[in-house]
Short mmCIF file of N, CA, C and O in Angstrom, two decimals:
data_model
loop_
_atom_site.label_atom_id
_atom_site.label_comp_id
_atom_site.label_asym_id
_atom_site.label_seq_id
_atom_site.Cartn_x
_atom_site.Cartn_y
_atom_site.Cartn_z
N MET A 1 -156.97 6.58 119.12
CA MET A 1 -155.87 7.14 118.37
C MET A 1 -155.57 8.55 118.88
O MET A 1 -156.46 9.27 119.31
N SER A 2 -154.34 8.92 118.78
CA SER A 2 -153.94 10.27 119.18
C SER A 2 -154.41 11.27 118.14
O SER A 2 -154.55 10.95 116.96
N THR A 3 -154.60 12.48 118.56
CA THR A 3 -154.95 13.54 117.63
C THR A 3 -153.67 14.16 117.09
O THR A 3 -152.61 14.07 117.71
N ALA A 4 -153.78 14.81 115.93
CA ALA A 4 -152.61 15.49 115.35
C ALA A 4 -152.02 16.51 116.33
O ALA A 4 -150.79 16.54 116.50
N PRO A 5 -152.83 17.34 117.02
CA PRO A 5 -152.25 18.30 117.97
C PRO A 5 -151.50 17.61 119.12
O PRO A 5 -150.46 18.11 119.56
N ALA A 6 -151.99 16.45 119.58
CA ALA A 6 -151.30 15.74 120.66
C ALA A 6 -149.96 15.19 120.19
O ALA A 6 -148.95 15.26 120.92
N ILE A 7 -149.92 14.68 118.98
CA ILE A 7 -148.67 14.15 118.43
C ILE A 7 -147.67 15.29 118.23
O ILE A 7 -146.50 15.18 118.62
N GLU A 8 -148.13 16.39 117.66
CA GLU A 8 -147.25 17.54 117.47
C GLU A 8 -146.74 18.08 118.80
O GLU A 8 -145.56 18.41 118.93
N ALA A 9 -147.60 18.15 119.80
CA ALA A 9 -147.18 18.66 121.12
C ALA A 9 -146.11 17.76 121.73
O ALA A 9 -145.13 18.25 122.31
N TYR A 10 -146.27 16.45 121.62
CA TYR A 10 -145.28 15.53 122.15
C TYR A 10 -143.91 15.78 121.49
O TYR A 10 -142.89 15.89 122.17
N PHE A 11 -143.90 15.86 120.16
CA PHE A 11 -142.63 16.03 119.45
C PHE A 11 -142.08 17.46 119.58
O PHE A 11 -140.87 17.65 119.47
N GLN A 12 -142.93 18.43 119.83
CA GLN A 12 -142.42 19.78 120.13
C GLN A 12 -141.68 19.78 121.46
O GLN A 12 -140.64 20.45 121.60
N ALA A 13 -142.17 19.00 122.44
CA ALA A 13 -141.46 18.87 123.71
C ALA A 13 -140.11 18.18 123.51
O ALA A 13 -139.10 18.57 124.10
N VAL A 14 -140.08 17.17 122.65
CA VAL A 14 -138.80 16.51 122.31
C VAL A 14 -137.88 17.52 121.65
O VAL A 14 -136.69 17.59 121.98
N HIS A 15 -138.42 18.32 120.75
CA HIS A 15 -137.61 19.33 120.06
C HIS A 15 -136.98 20.31 121.05
O HIS A 15 -135.82 20.70 120.89
N GLN A 16 -137.71 20.73 122.05
CA GLN A 16 -137.16 21.65 123.05
C GLN A 16 -135.94 21.05 123.74
O GLN A 16 -134.97 21.75 124.02
N ARG A 17 -135.97 19.74 123.99
CA ARG A 17 -134.82 19.08 124.63
C ARG A 17 -133.65 18.90 123.66
O ARG A 17 -132.51 18.79 124.08
N MET A 18 -133.93 18.86 122.36
CA MET A 18 -132.90 18.61 121.36
C MET A 18 -132.40 19.88 120.66
O MET A 18 -131.49 19.81 119.85
N ALA A 19 -132.98 21.00 120.96
CA ALA A 19 -132.78 22.23 120.18
C ALA A 19 -131.32 22.59 119.91
O ALA A 19 -131.01 23.14 118.86
N ASP A 20 -130.43 22.28 120.82
CA ASP A 20 -129.03 22.68 120.65
C ASP A 20 -128.17 21.62 119.96
O ASP A 20 -126.98 21.85 119.77
N LEU A 21 -128.73 20.51 119.59
CA LEU A 21 -127.95 19.46 118.94
C LEU A 21 -127.70 19.81 117.47
O LEU A 21 -128.55 20.39 116.81
N PRO A 22 -126.53 19.45 116.95
CA PRO A 22 -126.20 19.81 115.57
C PRO A 22 -127.08 19.12 114.52
O PRO A 22 -127.18 19.60 113.39
N VAL A 23 -127.77 18.06 114.86
CA VAL A 23 -128.64 17.35 113.92
C VAL A 23 -129.94 18.11 113.66
O VAL A 23 -130.64 17.85 112.68
N VAL A 24 -130.24 19.10 114.49
CA VAL A 24 -131.48 19.86 114.38
C VAL A 24 -131.33 20.99 113.36
O VAL A 24 -130.40 21.78 113.42
N ASN A 25 -132.27 21.04 112.42
CA ASN A 25 -132.29 22.10 111.41
C ASN A 25 -133.19 23.22 111.94
O ASN A 25 -134.40 23.06 112.02
N PRO A 26 -132.62 24.39 112.28
CA PRO A 26 -133.42 25.47 112.87
C PRO A 26 -134.45 26.09 111.92
O PRO A 26 -135.34 26.81 112.35
N ALA A 27 -134.36 25.77 110.63
CA ALA A 27 -135.34 26.30 109.67
C ALA A 27 -136.65 25.52 109.69
O ALA A 27 -137.62 25.93 109.06
N LEU A 28 -136.68 24.39 110.42
CA LEU A 28 -137.86 23.52 110.42
C LEU A 28 -138.53 23.49 111.78
O LEU A 28 -137.92 23.79 112.79
N ARG A 29 -139.81 23.09 111.76
CA ARG A 29 -140.58 22.94 112.99
C ARG A 29 -141.32 21.60 112.93
O ARG A 29 -141.44 20.98 111.87
N VAL A 30 -141.84 21.18 114.06
CA VAL A 30 -142.61 19.94 114.15
C VAL A 30 -143.97 20.15 113.49
O VAL A 30 -144.66 21.15 113.77
N GLU A 31 -144.35 19.22 112.61
CA GLU A 31 -145.65 19.30 111.96
C GLU A 31 -146.06 17.90 111.49
O GLU A 31 -145.25 17.18 110.92
N LEU A 32 -147.30 17.54 111.74
CA LEU A 32 -147.84 16.28 111.26
C LEU A 32 -148.77 16.58 110.09
O LEU A 32 -149.79 17.24 110.25
N LEU A 33 -148.39 16.10 108.90
CA LEU A 33 -149.17 16.38 107.69
C LEU A 33 -149.99 15.16 107.28
O LEU A 33 -149.54 14.02 107.40
N GLY A 34 -151.18 15.44 106.77
CA GLY A 34 -152.00 14.41 106.16
C GLY A 34 -152.58 13.39 107.13
O GLY A 34 -152.95 12.30 106.71
N TRP A 35 -152.67 13.71 108.41
CA TRP A 35 -153.17 12.76 109.41
C TRP A 35 -154.59 12.35 109.04
O TRP A 35 -155.49 13.16 108.99
N GLN A 36 -154.74 11.06 108.70
CA GLN A 36 -156.01 10.58 108.19
C GLN A 36 -156.23 9.13 108.51
O GLN A 36 -155.29 8.36 108.70
N ALA A 37 -157.49 8.75 108.56
CA ALA A 37 -157.85 7.35 108.76
C ALA A 37 -157.60 6.62 107.44
O ALA A 37 -158.03 7.06 106.39
N ILE A 38 -156.89 5.50 107.53
CA ILE A 38 -156.66 4.68 106.34
C ILE A 38 -157.39 3.34 106.46
O ILE A 38 -157.42 2.56 105.52
N ALA A 39 -157.94 3.09 107.63
CA ALA A 39 -158.78 1.92 107.90
C ALA A 39 -159.58 2.28 109.15
O ALA A 39 -159.39 3.35 109.74
N GLU A 40 -160.45 1.38 109.56
CA GLU A 40 -161.33 1.70 110.69
C GLU A 40 -160.57 2.11 111.94
O GLU A 40 -160.96 3.04 112.63
N HIS A 41 -159.47 1.44 112.24
CA HIS A 41 -158.71 1.75 113.46
C HIS A 41 -157.25 2.08 113.16
O HIS A 41 -156.38 1.86 114.01
N ASP A 42 -156.97 2.56 111.98
CA ASP A 42 -155.60 2.90 111.58
C ASP A 42 -155.55 4.34 111.08
O ASP A 42 -156.38 4.75 110.27
N TRP A 43 -154.54 5.06 111.55
CA TRP A 43 -154.33 6.45 111.14
C TRP A 43 -152.91 6.60 110.65
O TRP A 43 -151.98 5.98 111.17
N LEU A 44 -152.72 7.46 109.64
CA LEU A 44 -151.42 7.62 109.01
C LEU A 44 -151.17 9.08 108.66
O LEU A 44 -152.09 9.80 108.28
N GLY A 45 -149.93 9.50 108.77
CA GLY A 45 -149.51 10.83 108.35
C GLY A 45 -148.00 10.85 108.20
O GLY A 45 -147.32 9.85 108.42
N VAL A 46 -147.47 12.00 107.81
CA VAL A 46 -146.02 12.18 107.75
C VAL A 46 -145.65 13.22 108.80
O VAL A 46 -146.20 14.32 108.82
N LEU A 47 -144.75 12.82 109.69
CA LEU A 47 -144.28 13.69 110.76
C LEU A 47 -142.98 14.35 110.33
O LEU A 47 -141.99 13.67 110.07
N ILE A 48 -143.04 15.67 110.25
CA ILE A 48 -141.84 16.47 109.97
C ILE A 48 -141.32 16.98 111.30
O ILE A 48 -142.08 17.54 112.10
N THR A 49 -140.04 16.78 111.55
CA THR A 49 -139.37 17.38 112.71
C THR A 49 -138.10 18.04 112.20
O THR A 49 -137.67 17.77 111.08
N PRO A 50 -137.46 18.85 113.00
CA PRO A 50 -136.20 19.46 112.56
C PRO A 50 -135.03 18.47 112.44
O PRO A 50 -133.98 18.82 111.95
N TRP A 51 -135.23 17.22 112.85
CA TRP A 51 -134.15 16.22 112.77
C TRP A 51 -134.49 15.03 111.87
O TRP A 51 -133.60 14.30 111.46
N CYS A 52 -135.77 14.83 111.55
CA CYS A 52 -136.13 13.71 110.67
C CYS A 52 -137.53 13.89 110.10
O CYS A 52 -138.31 14.71 110.58
N MET A 53 -137.84 13.10 109.07
CA MET A 53 -139.18 13.01 108.52
C MET A 53 -139.54 11.53 108.53
O MET A 53 -138.81 10.70 107.99
N ASN A 54 -140.67 11.21 109.18
CA ASN A 54 -141.08 9.82 109.33
C ASN A 54 -142.52 9.62 108.90
O ASN A 54 -143.37 10.49 109.12
N LEU A 55 -142.78 8.45 108.36
CA LEU A 55 -144.14 7.99 108.22
C LEU A 55 -144.59 7.67 109.65
O LEU A 55 -143.86 7.04 110.41
N PHE A 56 -145.76 8.15 110.05
CA PHE A 56 -146.25 7.99 111.42
C PHE A 56 -147.58 7.26 111.35
O PHE A 56 -148.53 7.75 110.74
N TRP A 57 -147.66 6.07 111.99
CA TRP A 57 -148.81 5.20 111.88
C TRP A 57 -149.28 4.76 113.25
O TRP A 57 -148.47 4.29 114.05
N GLN A 58 -150.55 4.94 113.53
CA GLN A 58 -151.14 4.42 114.76
C GLN A 58 -152.26 3.46 114.38
O GLN A 58 -153.04 3.73 113.47
N SER A 59 -152.30 2.34 115.10
CA SER A 59 -153.30 1.32 114.85
C SER A 59 -153.75 0.72 116.17
O SER A 59 -152.94 0.50 117.07
N ALA A 60 -155.03 0.42 116.28
CA ALA A 60 -155.54 -0.26 117.47
C ALA A 60 -154.84 -1.62 117.63
O ALA A 60 -154.68 -2.10 118.75
N ALA A 61 -154.39 -2.20 116.54
CA ALA A 61 -153.70 -3.49 116.59
C ALA A 61 -152.34 -3.39 117.29
O ALA A 61 -151.77 -4.41 117.68
N HIS A 62 -151.82 -2.19 117.49
CA HIS A 62 -150.51 -2.01 118.13
C HIS A 62 -150.60 -1.96 119.65
O HIS A 62 -149.58 -1.93 120.32
N GLN A 63 -151.81 -1.89 120.21
CA GLN A 63 -151.98 -1.64 121.64
C GLN A 63 -151.13 -2.52 122.53
O GLN A 63 -150.58 -2.05 123.51
N HIS A 64 -151.02 -3.80 122.22
CA HIS A 64 -150.31 -4.72 123.10
C HIS A 64 -148.97 -5.15 122.54
O HIS A 64 -148.36 -6.09 123.03
N ALA A 65 -148.50 -4.46 121.53
CA ALA A 65 -147.21 -4.78 120.91
C ALA A 65 -146.08 -4.22 121.76
O ALA A 65 -146.27 -3.32 122.58
N LEU A 66 -144.91 -4.75 121.56
CA LEU A 66 -143.73 -4.32 122.31
C LEU A 66 -142.93 -3.29 121.55
O LEU A 66 -142.76 -3.40 120.32
N LYS A 67 -142.42 -2.33 122.27
CA LYS A 67 -141.52 -1.33 121.70
C LYS A 67 -140.35 -2.05 121.04
O LYS A 67 -139.80 -2.99 121.59
N GLY A 68 -140.00 -1.62 119.84
CA GLY A 68 -138.90 -2.24 119.11
C GLY A 68 -139.33 -3.31 118.14
O GLY A 68 -138.56 -3.71 117.27
N ASP A 69 -140.57 -3.81 118.27
CA ASP A 69 -141.09 -4.77 117.29
C ASP A 69 -141.30 -4.05 115.96
O ASP A 69 -141.34 -2.82 115.91
N THR A 70 -141.47 -4.81 114.92
CA THR A 70 -141.78 -4.23 113.63
C THR A 70 -143.15 -4.73 113.18
O THR A 70 -143.61 -5.80 113.59
N ARG A 71 -143.80 -3.93 112.37
CA ARG A 71 -145.09 -4.28 111.78
C ARG A 71 -145.05 -3.88 110.30
O ARG A 71 -144.39 -2.91 109.93
N LEU A 72 -145.76 -4.62 109.49
CA LEU A 72 -145.84 -4.33 108.07
C LEU A 72 -147.08 -3.50 107.80
O LEU A 72 -148.19 -3.90 108.13
N LEU A 73 -146.89 -2.33 107.24
CA LEU A 73 -147.98 -1.44 106.86
C LEU A 73 -148.27 -1.67 105.38
O LEU A 73 -147.41 -1.45 104.53
N SER A 74 -149.46 -2.15 105.09
CA SER A 74 -149.84 -2.43 103.70
C SER A 74 -150.66 -1.26 103.18
O SER A 74 -151.71 -0.93 103.73
N LEU A 75 -150.15 -0.64 102.13
CA LEU A 75 -150.81 0.49 101.49
C LEU A 75 -151.00 0.17 100.01
O LEU A 75 -150.39 -0.78 99.49
N PRO A 76 -151.81 0.95 99.31
CA PRO A 76 -152.01 0.69 97.88
C PRO A 76 -150.71 0.63 97.08
O PRO A 76 -150.61 -0.10 96.10
N SER A 77 -149.69 1.36 97.52
CA SER A 77 -148.43 1.42 96.79
C SER A 77 -147.47 0.29 97.15
O SER A 77 -146.45 0.11 96.50
N GLY A 78 -147.76 -0.47 98.19
CA GLY A 78 -146.87 -1.55 98.60
C GLY A 78 -146.88 -1.74 100.10
O GLY A 78 -147.70 -1.16 100.82
N ASP A 79 -145.95 -2.56 100.57
CA ASP A 79 -145.81 -2.86 101.99
C ASP A 79 -144.58 -2.17 102.54
O ASP A 79 -143.53 -2.16 101.88
N TYR A 80 -144.70 -1.63 103.75
CA TYR A 80 -143.62 -0.86 104.36
C TYR A 80 -143.40 -1.35 105.78
O TYR A 80 -144.35 -1.45 106.57
N GLU A 81 -142.15 -1.64 106.12
CA GLU A 81 -141.83 -2.10 107.47
C GLU A 81 -141.70 -0.90 108.39
O GLU A 81 -140.99 0.06 108.08
N CYS A 82 -142.39 -0.95 109.52
CA CYS A 82 -142.40 0.15 110.48
C CYS A 82 -141.93 -0.37 111.84
O CYS A 82 -142.22 -1.50 112.23
N LEU A 83 -141.26 0.49 112.58
CA LEU A 83 -140.74 0.18 113.91
C LEU A 83 -141.71 0.73 114.95
O LEU A 83 -142.14 1.88 114.85
N LEU A 84 -142.03 -0.09 115.96
CA LEU A 84 -142.96 0.33 117.00
C LEU A 84 -142.24 1.10 118.11
O LEU A 84 -141.12 0.78 118.49
N HIS A 85 -142.93 2.13 118.61
CA HIS A 85 -142.45 2.97 119.71
C HIS A 85 -143.58 3.11 120.71
O HIS A 85 -144.75 2.93 120.37
N GLN A 86 -143.24 3.51 121.93
CA GLN A 86 -144.25 3.82 122.94
C GLN A 86 -143.87 5.13 123.60
O GLN A 86 -142.71 5.37 123.90
N ALA A 87 -144.88 5.97 123.81
CA ALA A 87 -144.65 7.25 124.47
C ALA A 87 -145.85 7.57 125.35
O ALA A 87 -147.00 7.36 124.94
N GLU A 88 -145.54 8.07 126.53
CA GLU A 88 -146.61 8.46 127.44
C GLU A 88 -147.44 9.56 126.78
O GLU A 88 -146.90 10.53 126.25
N GLY A 89 -148.72 9.40 126.78
CA GLY A 89 -149.61 10.38 126.15
C GLY A 89 -149.95 10.04 124.72
O GLY A 89 -150.96 10.50 124.20
N LEU A 90 -149.11 9.25 124.05
CA LEU A 90 -149.38 8.85 122.67
C LEU A 90 -149.73 7.38 122.56
O LEU A 90 -150.38 6.96 121.61
N GLY A 91 -149.25 6.59 123.50
CA GLY A 91 -149.42 5.15 123.40
C GLY A 91 -148.42 4.57 122.43
O GLY A 91 -147.32 5.08 122.25
N THR A 92 -148.83 3.50 121.77
CA THR A 92 -147.95 2.82 120.82
C THR A 92 -148.20 3.36 119.42
O THR A 92 -149.33 3.57 119.01
N TYR A 93 -147.10 3.60 118.71
CA TYR A 93 -147.18 4.06 117.34
C TYR A 93 -146.01 3.47 116.57
O TYR A 93 -145.06 2.95 117.15
N ALA A 94 -146.11 3.51 115.26
CA ALA A 94 -145.07 2.94 114.40
C ALA A 94 -144.55 4.01 113.45
O ALA A 94 -145.31 4.90 113.04
N THR A 95 -143.28 3.92 113.13
CA THR A 95 -142.68 4.87 112.19
C THR A 95 -141.83 4.14 111.15
O THR A 95 -141.33 3.05 111.40
N ALA A 96 -141.70 4.79 110.02
CA ALA A 96 -140.75 4.38 108.99
C ALA A 96 -140.01 5.64 108.58
O ALA A 96 -140.62 6.66 108.25
N SER A 97 -138.70 5.59 108.63
CA SER A 97 -137.89 6.76 108.32
C SER A 97 -137.98 7.09 106.84
O SER A 97 -137.83 6.23 105.98
N LEU A 98 -138.24 8.36 106.56
CA LEU A 98 -138.30 8.85 105.18
C LEU A 98 -137.09 9.71 104.84
O LEU A 98 -136.61 9.70 103.72
N CYS A 99 -136.61 10.48 105.83
CA CYS A 99 -135.50 11.39 105.58
C CYS A 99 -134.83 11.75 106.91
O CYS A 99 -135.50 12.13 107.85
N SER A 100 -133.54 11.61 106.96
CA SER A 100 -132.79 11.98 108.15
C SER A 100 -131.31 12.02 107.79
O SER A 100 -130.83 11.10 107.13
N PRO A 101 -130.60 13.05 108.18
CA PRO A 101 -131.06 14.26 108.85
C PRO A 101 -131.77 15.19 107.87
O PRO A 101 -131.87 14.89 106.68
N MET A 102 -132.20 16.32 108.36
CA MET A 102 -133.03 17.25 107.58
C MET A 102 -132.26 18.49 107.13
O MET A 102 -132.85 19.51 106.79
N GLN A 103 -130.95 18.42 107.09
CA GLN A 103 -130.13 19.59 106.79
C GLN A 103 -130.27 20.10 105.36
O GLN A 103 -129.93 21.24 105.08
N ASP A 104 -130.78 19.28 104.45
CA ASP A 104 -130.91 19.72 103.05
C ASP A 104 -132.12 20.61 102.80
O ASP A 104 -132.27 21.15 101.70
N PHE A 105 -132.98 20.75 103.81
CA PHE A 105 -134.17 21.59 103.65
C PHE A 105 -133.86 23.01 104.12
O PHE A 105 -133.34 23.20 105.22
N ASN A 106 -134.19 23.99 103.28
CA ASN A 106 -133.94 25.39 103.63
C ASN A 106 -135.13 26.06 104.31
O ASN A 106 -134.98 27.12 104.91
N ALA A 107 -136.31 25.44 104.19
CA ALA A 107 -137.52 26.04 104.75
C ALA A 107 -138.57 24.96 104.99
O ALA A 107 -138.54 23.89 104.36
N GLN A 108 -139.52 25.26 105.86
CA GLN A 108 -140.59 24.33 106.20
C GLN A 108 -141.41 23.94 104.97
O GLN A 108 -141.77 22.77 104.82
N ASP A 109 -141.66 24.88 104.08
CA ASP A 109 -142.50 24.57 102.92
C ASP A 109 -141.86 23.53 102.02
O ASP A 109 -142.56 22.74 101.38
N GLU A 110 -140.53 23.46 101.96
CA GLU A 110 -139.86 22.43 101.17
C GLU A 110 -140.13 21.05 101.76
O GLU A 110 -140.42 20.10 101.03
N ALA A 111 -140.03 20.94 103.07
CA ALA A 111 -140.31 19.67 103.74
C ALA A 111 -141.78 19.30 103.59
O ALA A 111 -142.12 18.13 103.36
N GLN A 112 -142.67 20.28 103.68
CA GLN A 112 -144.11 20.03 103.52
C GLN A 112 -144.41 19.49 102.13
O GLN A 112 -145.20 18.54 101.98
N GLN A 113 -143.81 20.08 101.11
CA GLN A 113 -144.06 19.64 99.73
C GLN A 113 -143.63 18.19 99.54
O GLN A 113 -144.35 17.40 98.93
N LEU A 114 -142.45 17.84 100.07
CA LEU A 114 -141.98 16.46 99.94
C LEU A 114 -142.91 15.53 100.71
O LEU A 114 -143.28 14.47 100.20
N ALA A 115 -143.29 15.89 101.92
CA ALA A 115 -144.18 15.05 102.72
C ALA A 115 -145.51 14.81 102.00
O ALA A 115 -146.01 13.67 101.98
N GLU A 116 -146.07 15.84 101.40
CA GLU A 116 -147.34 15.69 100.69
C GLU A 116 -147.19 14.81 99.46
O GLU A 116 -148.05 13.98 99.16
N GLN A 117 -146.08 14.95 98.74
CA GLN A 117 -145.83 14.10 97.57
C GLN A 117 -145.67 12.64 98.00
O GLN A 117 -146.17 11.74 97.33
N ILE A 118 -144.97 12.41 99.10
CA ILE A 118 -144.79 11.05 99.61
C ILE A 118 -146.14 10.44 99.96
O ILE A 118 -146.43 9.30 99.59
N LEU A 119 -146.97 11.18 100.69
CA LEU A 119 -148.29 10.66 101.04
C LEU A 119 -149.11 10.33 99.80
O LEU A 119 -149.78 9.29 99.74
N ASP A 120 -149.08 11.21 98.81
CA ASP A 120 -149.81 10.95 97.57
C ASP A 120 -149.34 9.65 96.92
O ASP A 120 -150.15 8.84 96.47
N LEU A 121 -148.03 9.44 96.88
CA LEU A 121 -147.49 8.21 96.29
C LEU A 121 -147.83 6.98 97.11
O LEU A 121 -148.16 5.93 96.56
N LEU A 122 -147.74 7.10 98.42
CA LEU A 122 -148.03 5.96 99.29
C LEU A 122 -149.47 5.49 99.16
O LEU A 122 -149.75 4.29 99.20
N LEU A 123 -150.38 6.43 99.02
CA LEU A 123 -151.79 6.09 99.02
C LEU A 123 -152.38 5.90 97.63
O LEU A 123 -153.55 5.53 97.49
N ALA A 124 -151.58 6.13 96.59
CA ALA A 124 -152.05 5.99 95.21
C ALA A 124 -152.08 4.52 94.82
O ALA A 124 -151.17 3.75 95.14
N GLU A 125 -153.12 4.15 94.11
CA GLU A 125 -153.17 2.80 93.53
C GLU A 125 -152.15 2.72 92.41
O GLU A 125 -152.04 3.63 91.59
N LEU A 126 -151.41 1.64 92.39
CA LEU A 126 -150.43 1.45 91.32
C LEU A 126 -151.13 0.89 90.08
O LEU A 126 -152.06 0.11 90.18
N THR A 127 -150.64 1.27 88.91
CA THR A 127 -151.21 0.74 87.68
C THR A 127 -150.60 -0.60 87.33
O THR A 127 -151.11 -1.32 86.49
N ARG A 128 -149.52 -0.95 87.98
CA ARG A 128 -148.91 -2.26 87.77
C ARG A 128 -148.82 -2.97 89.12
O ARG A 128 -148.85 -2.34 90.16
N THR A 129 -148.68 -4.26 89.08
CA THR A 129 -148.59 -5.04 90.31
C THR A 129 -147.21 -4.85 90.91
O THR A 129 -146.20 -5.10 90.26
N PRO A 130 -147.15 -4.38 92.19
CA PRO A 130 -145.84 -4.19 92.80
C PRO A 130 -145.20 -5.53 93.14
O PRO A 130 -145.90 -6.50 93.39
N THR A 131 -143.88 -5.56 93.13
CA THR A 131 -143.17 -6.72 93.64
C THR A 131 -143.24 -6.63 95.15
O THR A 131 -143.79 -5.69 95.69
N ALA A 132 -142.67 -7.52 95.87
CA ALA A 132 -142.72 -7.52 97.35
C ALA A 132 -142.83 -6.11 97.92
O ALA A 132 -143.38 -5.25 97.29
N GLY A 133 -142.30 -5.86 99.07
CA GLY A 133 -142.37 -4.53 99.69
C GLY A 133 -141.58 -3.49 98.92
O GLY A 133 -140.65 -3.81 98.20
N VAL A 134 -141.97 -2.27 99.06
CA VAL A 134 -141.26 -1.17 98.43
C VAL A 134 -140.34 -0.55 99.46
O VAL A 134 -140.77 -0.21 100.56
N SER A 135 -139.10 -0.41 99.11
CA SER A 135 -138.14 0.17 100.03
C SER A 135 -138.27 1.68 100.05
O SER A 135 -138.91 2.28 99.20
N ARG A 136 -137.62 2.30 101.02
CA ARG A 136 -137.60 3.77 101.09
C ARG A 136 -136.94 4.31 99.83
O ARG A 136 -137.39 5.28 99.24
N ARG A 137 -135.87 3.66 99.38
CA ARG A 137 -135.19 4.08 98.15
C ARG A 137 -136.14 3.98 96.96
O ARG A 137 -136.22 4.87 96.12
N GLY A 138 -136.92 2.88 96.90
CA GLY A 138 -137.88 2.71 95.82
C GLY A 138 -138.94 3.79 95.83
O GLY A 138 -139.36 4.28 94.78
N LEU A 139 -139.38 4.17 97.03
CA LEU A 139 -140.38 5.23 97.14
C LEU A 139 -139.83 6.54 96.58
O LEU A 139 -140.50 7.23 95.81
N PHE A 140 -138.59 6.88 96.95
CA PHE A 140 -138.00 8.12 96.46
C PHE A 140 -137.72 8.05 94.96
O PHE A 140 -137.86 9.04 94.26
N GLN A 141 -137.38 6.87 94.45
CA GLN A 141 -137.19 6.74 93.01
C GLN A 141 -138.49 7.00 92.27
O GLN A 141 -138.51 7.66 91.24
N ARG A 142 -139.60 6.49 92.83
CA ARG A 142 -140.91 6.76 92.23
C ARG A 142 -141.21 8.25 92.27
O ARG A 142 -141.70 8.82 91.30
N LEU A 143 -140.91 8.88 93.40
CA LEU A 143 -141.17 10.30 93.55
C LEU A 143 -140.36 11.11 92.54
O LEU A 143 -140.87 11.96 91.85
N LEU A 144 -139.07 10.79 92.44
CA LEU A 144 -138.20 11.52 91.52
C LEU A 144 -138.59 11.25 90.08
O LEU A 144 -138.56 12.14 89.24
N GLY A 145 -138.99 10.01 89.78
CA GLY A 145 -139.43 9.66 88.43
C GLY A 145 -140.69 10.41 88.05
O GLY A 145 -140.85 10.85 86.92
N GLN A 146 -141.59 10.58 89.01
CA GLN A 146 -142.84 11.29 88.76
C GLN A 146 -142.55 12.76 88.46
O GLN A 146 -143.12 13.33 87.57
N GLU A 147 -141.62 13.36 89.20
CA GLU A 147 -141.27 14.76 88.96
C GLU A 147 -140.64 14.92 87.59
O GLU A 147 -140.87 15.90 86.91
N ALA A 148 -139.83 13.94 87.16
CA ALA A 148 -139.15 14.04 85.88
C ALA A 148 -140.16 13.96 84.72
O ALA A 148 -139.94 14.54 83.67
N GLU A 149 -141.28 13.26 84.95
CA GLU A 149 -142.28 13.12 83.89
C GLU A 149 -143.12 14.38 83.71
O GLU A 149 -143.74 14.56 82.69
N VAL A 150 -143.17 15.24 84.71
CA VAL A 150 -144.02 16.43 84.65
C VAL A 150 -143.51 17.43 83.66
O VAL A 150 -142.45 17.55 83.29
#
């Protein structure tokens, strides 16, 4: 599996090539939050970039998969469809879009707070049995509902 610094370095290089594009939010930087083992050969985190926020998943099971394929990531909160990518230096990894574009964030700490809340929700055991997969919209509804209860 790639290390968090290697993943961040790869996407920082991408950021340098994209820096002048209007989709890039100059208030944000590349950061991988919560990079952790979720199974013996599976690692998960949330990748914040100035253009998007993605669930970032690496698994030994992805080694021989094809770019563009999809895989189902099963977490305590539900199942999430992820798209496979390949990059030199990172190998094969999967992502699920959480937020794009990132223009609504005024500072890095705002994006960090949302990323941490998303990870907490994704990895939390549900008190009720979930229906099929949880959509990105469903995840954000849970997040917003949780904030409203506080």
